[in-house]
Structure formats: C-alpha cells, structure tokens
Amino acid sequence: MTGTPVVWSPTTLRHDVEQEVWVGVALPAVEVPSRVDAILAGVDGRPLVEAGPQDDTVLREVHDPDLLDFLATAAGRWERAGYADEVGQRRVVPYLFPTPALTDGMPARVPVRVHADAGRFGYDTCTLLGPGTWEAARAAVDCALVAAGMVADGRPTVYALCRPPGHHATRAGYGGSCYLNNAAVAAQALRSAGHRRVAVIDLDAHQGNGTAQIFYDRGDVTYASVHVDPAAGWFPHLYGYADETGAGTGEGATLNLPLPEGTGDEQWLQAVRRAVGWASESGASALVVSLGVDAAVDDPESPLAVTAGGYRAAGALAGSTGLPAVVVQEGGYHLPSLGGLVTAYLEGHEAGP
Ligand code: SP5
Ligand code: ZN
C-alpha cells in the first residue's frame, strides 16, 4: 500500500450527541460518527494505522487542567444528576455563562449543579457532551499524537483522521463541535520533538479560534487561516479578522485571511497560496494542516464554494513546500462528498514539491 498513512481510532466513533442546540432549538447534529466511515471509504488503499492511548504530557501543555477534568467527568455528573428523567436531556448543555456581564469583577463561586457549571467551559450551546465524548475526543488527540510522532520520525506526510474536530477548542474552553484541540496538540508535539518552528495552516471554512488563541502570543508556532469572513455573520463570530496578527513574542505570527460568502476556487486558492507562502517563509521546519473540508460548495455549514479540484490544488500548494506535515481532520459535513474531498486534498499533497 502506498500513499499517506491514515491514523484513526474506532474510539472516535463513541462521541454521538445526535443534536446541536442552536438559537434555542435542538437541531440534528452534523458532526456525526458516520463522518469517520465516509472518510475511511474515501482514503481507502492508504496504509491504516490504529492509534492506541498516548501520554498526556503534550495535551496538558496545550489545555488547562480544569477543562480536562470537566470534560472527563461531565457526562457522568449529568447522568447521576438525573436530567434524562427530569427534563429528557441526556447530554450536557450549558445554561449559564459566567461572562463579565454577570460577574463584573466580583468573585464568583463554582456552581454546584453541572448544568450551571458547564458554561465555565462550554462557550456555545451547540456543542453537546455525552457518554463517549471524552473517550472519543481523547482518542482524536491520540491520532494527532501518533501522526506527529510518525512525522517526527521522518515520515514526510501523515493524515490524522481526528473526530470530534478540534480547532475551536481554546486553552480552557470547548465549542464549535470541538472539545480538545488536535491540531494544537500536533503542533506542540512537533515542537517537543525538536522542530524549532511549526506552521499551522487552517483550511477549514471557519477560523480556528482555539488554535489561534493557544498560540497567539508565541512566535514558535505560527497560525495562518483561510475562512469565511466572521464580519459577514459566521462562526466563530468574535475572531478571524485580518487585524488579529498576534501579541508579544507572537506579534506577526498570526495571519487571518477572511473571504466573502460565495468565494469559489480561484479566490480561495489565491488566499491558500498566500497562507502557504507566508508559512514557508516563516522559517518553519514542519507543517500542521487543519484540513476542514467544509469550505466545499455542497457543505451545509458554510457559504464558501470550493470544489474537490480546489482542495486538490490546496494540497499541491502545501505539498510544494517540501516540509514534513501532519494533516489533521477538522470540519466537513456533507457525507456524500466528504471522503472524496479529503482524498482530493491528500492526492494533491502527495504530489510533493
Ligand atoms: C469544526 C467546525 O467546522 N465547526 C463549525 C461549527 C460551527 N457551528 C456554528 C453554529 C451551527 C449552526 N448550525 C445551524 C445550521 C442551520 N442552517
Ligand atoms: Zn468548520
């Protein structure tokens, strides 16, 4: 078997929350376990590697320990508190958000009930958490770690089939269908393995506010993202503007390239070319690609109009750098085209410099 190795874990299928609560209404979830089957079918023929449990060290460098504790225990707390019988909700849904509008600098207690506590970590209502969520999110991190380890050991390109996705997970928060930041973990793992500078290139339709935040004040991990303009009303709403360029030692190490609704291959690839050029000129010796394929024309979650050919060309641009790369799965929700889009990207990337 030839081609990019695909690192996956069957444990990632255990996250199945069925719903997302949006504007107060429970809608069918789009980030579903069958995404994994669709992608596996698409990438068929490449060597499959099953990720087993990995060490926590890098995960704890990227995330706040309180977030990790909450994610690991919340489903059990919810189950024991009896919300399924009481109100018919089997999954953790945040209810109260301790923003400055509520606390205004006054000391705030930790709410005793989990439905009131979830808003300390969950920053939107869409990202439900149930039995299996922690195990799956942790397994997705394991996929990213195994892929990063293979690249650190000399494999040129490895694809991590991470699910749930990760790039909206901040240091201390979860949201946007993301719980643990797989791409940030991969970047940090490459740093620990000796790469002095790592460049993250985020192709998901939505700006990866979690990854951007985690590395915002660092110069050793650069972040470039091509995404639908948050100013046009799109997630993550607060971040992804062009004037966010980093802070402190990270000043100039963040590049946001927001695009108008309806953007197709030509303009999207122009931005991808800029992001890839900027990343390779940064002096990075390794890449992490946050491969969301929800910029695709048929995707239900974004207004961008990229084709499979566009993703193939984006892969070719990243591959042309000749840099070793961990490609991490992010979003992409149109099940009939999902596998083909991921494969198109990988074929482009595999062509190399
Ligand atoms: C990883 C990733 O792609 N996350 C994107 C999360 C964006 N979710 C924002 C809110 C979803 C609202 N969905 C309702 C669609 C109605 N047309
Ligand atoms: Zn997305």
Coordinates of C-alpha atoms and ligand atoms in Angstrom, one line a residue:
M1 CA 0.0 0.0 0.0
T2 CA 1.3 3.4 -0.9
G3 CA 0.3 7.0 -0.1
T4 CA -0.2 9.0 3.0
P5 CA -0.6 6.9 6.2
V6 CA -4.1 7.4 7.8
V7 CA -4.1 7.3 11.6
W8 CA -7.5 6.7 13.1
S9 CA -9.2 5.1 16.1
P10 CA -12.5 3.3 16.4
T11 CA -12.9 5.0 19.8
T12 CA -13.6 8.3 18.0
L13 CA -17.0 6.8 16.9
R14 CA -18.2 6.8 20.5
H15 CA -19.0 10.5 20.5
D16 CA -22.6 10.7 19.3
V17 CA -24.6 13.6 20.7
E18 CA -27.2 13.5 17.9
Q19 CA -28.2 17.1 18.4
E20 CA -26.9 20.7 18.5
V21 CA -28.8 23.4 20.2
W22 CA -28.8 26.4 18.0
V23 CA -30.9 29.6 18.8
G24 CA -32.6 27.6 21.5
V25 CA -33.8 24.8 19.1
A26 CA -32.4 21.2 19.1
L27 CA -31.3 20.5 15.5
P28 CA -29.9 17.2 14.2
A29 CA -26.1 17.1 14.7
V30 CA -24.0 17.5 11.6
E31 CA -20.8 16.3 13.3
V32 CA -21.8 12.7 13.3
P33 CA -19.8 9.4 13.8
S34 CA -20.5 8.3 10.2
R35 CA -18.2 11.1 9.1
V36 CA -15.4 8.6 10.0
D37 CA -16.8 5.9 7.8
A38 CA -17.2 8.3 4.9
I39 CA -13.6 9.4 5.2
L40 CA -12.3 5.9 5.6
A41 CA -14.1 4.8 2.5
G42 CA -12.6 7.8 0.6
V43 CA -9.0 7.3 1.7
D44 CA -9.2 3.5 1.0
G45 CA -5.9 2.0 -0.2
R46 CA -3.7 4.1 2.0
P47 CA -1.9 2.4 5.0
L48 CA -4.2 2.4 8.0
V49 CA -2.6 2.9 11.5
E50 CA -4.8 2.5 14.6
A51 CA -3.8 4.9 17.4
G52 CA -3.7 3.5 20.9
P53 CA -3.7 5.5 24.1
Q54 CA -0.9 8.1 24.3
D55 CA 0.8 10.0 27.1
D56 CA -0.9 13.1 28.5
T57 CA 2.2 15.4 28.6
V58 CA 1.6 17.4 25.4
L59 CA -2.2 17.6 25.9
R60 CA -1.5 19.2 29.3
E61 CA 0.9 21.7 27.8
V62 CA -1.9 22.8 25.4
H63 CA -5.0 22.8 27.7
D64 CA -6.0 24.0 31.1
P65 CA -6.2 21.1 33.6
D66 CA -9.7 22.3 34.8
L67 CA -11.0 21.9 31.2
L68 CA -9.6 18.4 31.0
D69 CA -11.2 17.4 34.4
F70 CA -14.5 18.9 33.4
L71 CA -14.6 17.1 30.0
A72 CA -13.6 13.8 31.6
T73 CA -16.3 13.9 34.3
A74 CA -19.2 16.0 33.0
A75 CA -21.1 13.2 31.3
G76 CA -21.1 11.1 34.5
R77 CA -22.1 14.1 36.6
W78 CA -25.0 14.8 34.2
E79 CA -26.2 11.2 34.2
R80 CA -26.0 10.9 38.0
A81 CA -27.9 14.2 38.4
G82 CA -30.9 12.7 36.6
Y83 CA -31.5 15.3 33.8
A84 CA -32.6 12.5 31.4
D85 CA -35.6 11.6 33.6
E86 CA -36.2 15.1 34.8
V87 CA -36.2 17.0 31.5
G88 CA -35.5 14.5 28.8
Q89 CA -32.0 15.8 28.0
R90 CA -29.3 13.0 28.0
R91 CA -26.4 15.4 27.1
V92 CA -24.7 18.2 28.8
V93 CA -26.0 21.5 27.5
P94 CA -24.5 24.8 29.0
Y95 CA -27.2 27.0 30.6
L96 CA -25.5 29.9 32.5
F97 CA -22.4 31.7 31.2
P98 CA -20.1 33.5 33.7
T99 CA -19.1 36.3 31.3
P100 CA -18.1 39.7 32.7
A101 CA -21.7 40.9 32.1
L102 CA -22.7 38.7 35.0
T103 CA -19.6 38.8 37.2
D104 CA -18.2 42.3 36.5
G105 CA -15.1 41.6 38.5
M106 CA -16.9 40.3 41.6
P107 CA -15.7 36.9 42.9
A108 CA -17.9 34.1 41.6
R109 CA -18.5 30.7 43.1
V110 CA -18.3 27.5 41.2
P111 CA -21.9 26.4 40.6
V112 CA -22.7 23.2 42.4
R113 CA -25.0 21.8 39.6
V114 CA -23.4 20.6 36.4
H115 CA -26.0 22.4 34.1
A116 CA -24.9 25.7 35.7
D117 CA -21.2 24.8 35.8
A118 CA -20.9 23.8 32.1
G119 CA -20.8 27.4 31.0
R120 CA -17.5 27.9 32.7
F121 CA -16.0 25.7 29.9
G122 CA -18.6 25.4 27.1
Y123 CA -18.8 28.7 25.3
D124 CA -21.7 27.9 23.0
T125 CA -24.9 25.8 23.2
C126 CA -24.2 23.8 20.0
T127 CA -21.5 21.6 21.4
L128 CA -23.2 18.9 23.5
L129 CA -21.3 16.4 25.6
G130 CA -22.5 12.9 26.3
P131 CA -21.3 9.4 27.3
G132 CA -18.3 8.7 25.0
T133 CA -17.5 12.3 24.2
W134 CA -14.4 12.4 26.4
E135 CA -13.2 9.0 25.2
A136 CA -13.6 10.0 21.6
A137 CA -12.0 13.4 22.0
R138 CA -9.1 11.8 23.8
A139 CA -8.8 9.2 21.0
A140 CA -8.7 12.0 18.4
V141 CA -5.8 13.6 20.3
D142 CA -4.1 10.1 20.3
C143 CA -4.5 10.1 16.5
A144 CA -2.9 13.5 16.3
L145 CA 0.0 12.4 18.6
V146 CA 0.7 9.2 16.7
A147 CA 0.7 11.1 13.4
A148 CA 3.0 13.8 14.8
G149 CA 5.3 11.1 16.2
M150 CA 5.5 9.4 12.7
V151 CA 6.4 12.8 11.1
A152 CA 8.9 13.5 13.8
D153 CA 10.4 10.1 13.0
G154 CA 10.8 11.0 9.3
R155 CA 7.6 10.2 7.5
P156 CA 7.0 13.1 5.1
T157 CA 3.2 13.4 5.5
V158 CA 0.7 11.7 7.8
Y159 CA -3.0 12.2 7.9
A160 CA -4.8 12.1 11.3
L161 CA -8.5 11.2 11.0
C162 CA -9.4 13.2 14.1
R163 CA -13.1 13.3 15.2
P164 CA -14.6 15.2 17.0
P165 CA -12.7 18.1 15.4
G166 CA -10.5 20.4 17.5
H167 CA -9.6 23.8 16.1
H168 CA -12.3 25.7 18.0
A169 CA -11.2 24.3 21.4
T170 CA -9.4 27.0 23.3
R171 CA -6.9 26.5 26.1
A172 CA -9.7 26.4 28.7
G173 CA -12.9 26.0 26.7
Y174 CA -14.9 23.9 24.3
G175 CA -17.2 24.9 21.5
G176 CA -17.9 24.8 17.8
S177 CA -18.2 21.0 17.9
C178 CA -14.7 20.8 19.3
Y179 CA -13.5 19.6 22.8
L180 CA -9.7 19.1 22.6
N181 CA -7.5 20.9 20.1
N182 CA -6.0 18.1 18.0
A183 CA -4.0 20.4 15.7
A184 CA -2.6 22.4 18.6
V185 CA -1.5 19.1 20.2
A186 CA 0.2 18.0 16.9
A187 CA 2.0 21.4 16.6
Q188 CA 3.2 21.3 20.2
A189 CA 4.3 17.6 19.8
L190 CA 6.4 18.6 16.8
R191 CA 7.9 21.4 18.8
S192 CA 8.7 18.9 21.6
A193 CA 10.3 16.6 19.1
G194 CA 12.8 19.2 18.1
H195 CA 11.2 21.3 15.3
R196 CA 12.2 24.9 16.3
R197 CA 9.3 26.5 14.4
V198 CA 6.0 24.9 13.3
A199 CA 3.5 26.5 11.0
V200 CA -0.3 25.7 11.3
I201 CA -2.3 26.3 8.1
D202 CA -6.0 26.1 8.7
L203 CA -8.2 25.4 5.6
D204 CA -11.5 24.8 7.4
A205 CA -14.3 27.2 6.4
H206 CA -14.3 28.6 9.9
Q207 CA -11.4 30.4 11.5
G208 CA -9.8 28.1 14.1
N209 CA -10.1 30.5 17.1
G210 CA -8.9 27.8 19.5
T211 CA -5.6 27.2 17.7
A212 CA -5.2 30.9 17.1
Q213 CA -5.7 31.7 20.8
I214 CA -3.4 28.9 22.1
F215 CA -0.5 30.2 20.0
Y216 CA -1.5 33.9 19.9
D217 CA 1.5 35.2 22.0
R218 CA 4.0 32.7 20.7
G219 CA 6.5 33.0 17.9
D220 CA 7.4 29.4 17.7
V221 CA 4.1 28.2 16.3
T222 CA 2.7 30.4 13.5
Y223 CA -1.0 30.3 12.6
A224 CA -2.5 31.1 9.1
S225 CA -6.2 30.6 8.3
V226 CA -8.3 31.0 5.2
H227 CA -12.0 31.2 6.2
V228 CA -15.4 32.8 5.7
D229 CA -15.4 36.4 7.0
P230 CA -16.8 36.5 10.6
A231 CA -17.9 40.0 9.8
A232 CA -20.4 38.5 7.4
G233 CA -22.0 36.8 10.4
W234 CA -20.2 33.5 10.5
F235 CA -18.7 31.3 13.3
P236 CA -16.6 32.0 15.4
H237 CA -18.1 35.5 15.2
L238 CA -15.6 37.2 17.6
Y239 CA -12.4 36.1 15.9
G240 CA -10.8 35.6 12.5
Y241 CA -10.4 39.3 11.5
A242 CA -7.4 40.4 9.4
D243 CA -6.1 42.8 12.1
E244 CA -5.5 39.9 14.6
T245 CA -1.8 39.5 14.0
G246 CA -0.5 38.0 17.3
A247 CA 0.8 39.6 20.5
G248 CA 4.1 39.9 22.4
T249 CA 6.6 37.4 21.1
G250 CA 3.9 36.2 18.7
E251 CA 3.3 39.6 17.1
G252 CA 3.2 39.0 13.3
A253 CA 2.9 35.2 13.8
T254 CA -0.9 35.1 13.1
L255 CA -2.4 35.6 9.7
N256 CA -6.2 35.7 9.1
L257 CA -7.4 35.7 5.6
P258 CA -11.2 36.2 5.7
L259 CA -13.2 35.7 2.5
P260 CA -16.6 36.8 1.4
E261 CA -19.6 34.4 1.3
G262 CA -19.8 32.6 -2.1
T263 CA -16.0 32.5 -2.6
G264 CA -15.0 29.8 -5.1
D265 CA -11.8 28.0 -6.1
E266 CA -9.9 30.9 -7.7
Q267 CA -10.1 33.4 -4.8
W268 CA -9.9 30.7 -2.2
L269 CA -6.7 29.3 -3.8
Q270 CA -5.2 32.7 -4.0
A271 CA -5.6 33.0 -0.2
V272 CA -4.3 29.5 0.3
R273 CA -1.3 30.3 -1.8
R274 CA -0.7 33.4 0.4
A275 CA -1.1 31.4 3.6
V276 CA 1.3 28.6 2.4
G277 CA 3.9 31.1 1.2
W278 CA 3.7 33.1 4.4
A279 CA 4.1 29.8 6.4
S280 CA 7.1 28.6 4.5
E281 CA 8.8 32.0 4.6
S282 CA 8.3 32.0 8.4
G283 CA 11.3 29.6 8.8
A284 CA 9.1 26.7 10.0
S285 CA 10.6 23.2 9.6
A286 CA 7.2 21.4 9.8
L287 CA 3.6 22.0 9.0
V288 CA 0.3 21.2 10.6
V289 CA -2.6 21.4 8.2
S290 CA -6.0 21.8 9.8
L291 CA -8.0 20.2 7.0
G292 CA -11.6 21.2 7.2
V293 CA -13.4 20.4 4.0
D294 CA -16.5 22.4 4.9
A295 CA -15.4 25.2 2.5
A296 CA -16.8 22.8 -0.1
V297 CA -19.7 24.0 -2.3
D298 CA -22.2 21.4 -1.0
D299 CA -21.3 21.7 2.7
P300 CA -24.3 22.7 4.8
E301 CA -22.3 24.7 7.4
S302 CA -20.5 27.2 5.2
P303 CA -21.3 29.6 2.3
L304 CA -17.9 29.0 0.5
A305 CA -18.0 27.2 -2.8
V306 CA -14.7 25.3 -3.1
T307 CA -14.6 22.2 -5.3
A308 CA -12.7 18.9 -5.0
G309 CA -10.3 20.3 -7.6
G310 CA -9.8 23.3 -5.3
Y311 CA -8.9 21.0 -2.4
R312 CA -6.6 19.0 -4.6
A313 CA -4.8 22.3 -5.7
A314 CA -4.6 23.4 -2.0
G315 CA -2.9 20.0 -1.2
A316 CA -0.5 20.6 -4.0
L317 CA 0.4 24.0 -2.6
A318 CA 1.1 22.7 0.9
G319 CA 3.0 19.7 -0.6
S320 CA 5.1 22.0 -2.8
T321 CA 6.8 23.4 0.4
G322 CA 8.5 20.1 0.8
L323 CA 8.0 20.4 4.6
P324 CA 7.0 17.4 6.7
A325 CA 3.4 17.7 7.5
V326 CA 0.7 16.4 9.9
V327 CA -2.7 16.8 8.2
V328 CA -5.4 16.9 10.9
Q329 CA -9.1 16.5 10.1
E330 CA -11.3 19.3 11.1
G331 CA -14.9 20.0 9.8
G332 CA -16.7 18.8 6.7
Y333 CA -20.3 17.7 6.9
H334 CA -21.6 16.7 3.5
L335 CA -21.4 13.0 3.9
P336 CA -21.7 12.1 0.2
S337 CA -18.7 14.2 -0.8
L338 CA -16.7 14.1 2.4
G339 CA -14.4 11.2 1.5
G340 CA -13.7 12.5 -2.0
L341 CA -12.8 15.9 -0.7
V342 CA -10.3 14.6 1.8
T343 CA -8.8 12.2 -0.8
A344 CA -8.5 15.1 -3.3
Y345 CA -6.5 17.1 -0.8
L346 CA -4.2 14.2 0.1
E347 CA -3.6 13.4 -3.6
G348 CA -2.6 17.0 -4.2
H349 CA -0.3 17.0 -1.1
E350 CA 1.2 13.6 -2.1
A351 CA 2.4 15.0 -5.4
G352 CA 5.1 16.8 -3.4
P353 CA 7.5 19.6 -4.4
Ligands
SP5_1 C1 -15.2 22.3 13.3 C2 -16.3 23.1 12.7 O1 -16.4 23.1 11.5 N1 -17.1 23.7 13.5 C3 -18.1 24.6 13.0 C4 -19.1 24.9 14.0 C5 -20.0 26.0 13.5 N2 -21.2 25.9 14.2 C6 -21.9 27.1 14.3 C7 -23.3 27.0 14.6 C8 -24.0 26.0 13.8 C9 -25.3 26.3 13.4 N3 -25.9 25.3 12.5 C10 -27.2 25.6 12.1 C11 -27.3 25.5 10.6 C12 -28.6 26.0 10.1 N4 -28.6 26.1 8.7
ZN2 ZN -15.6 24.4 10.1

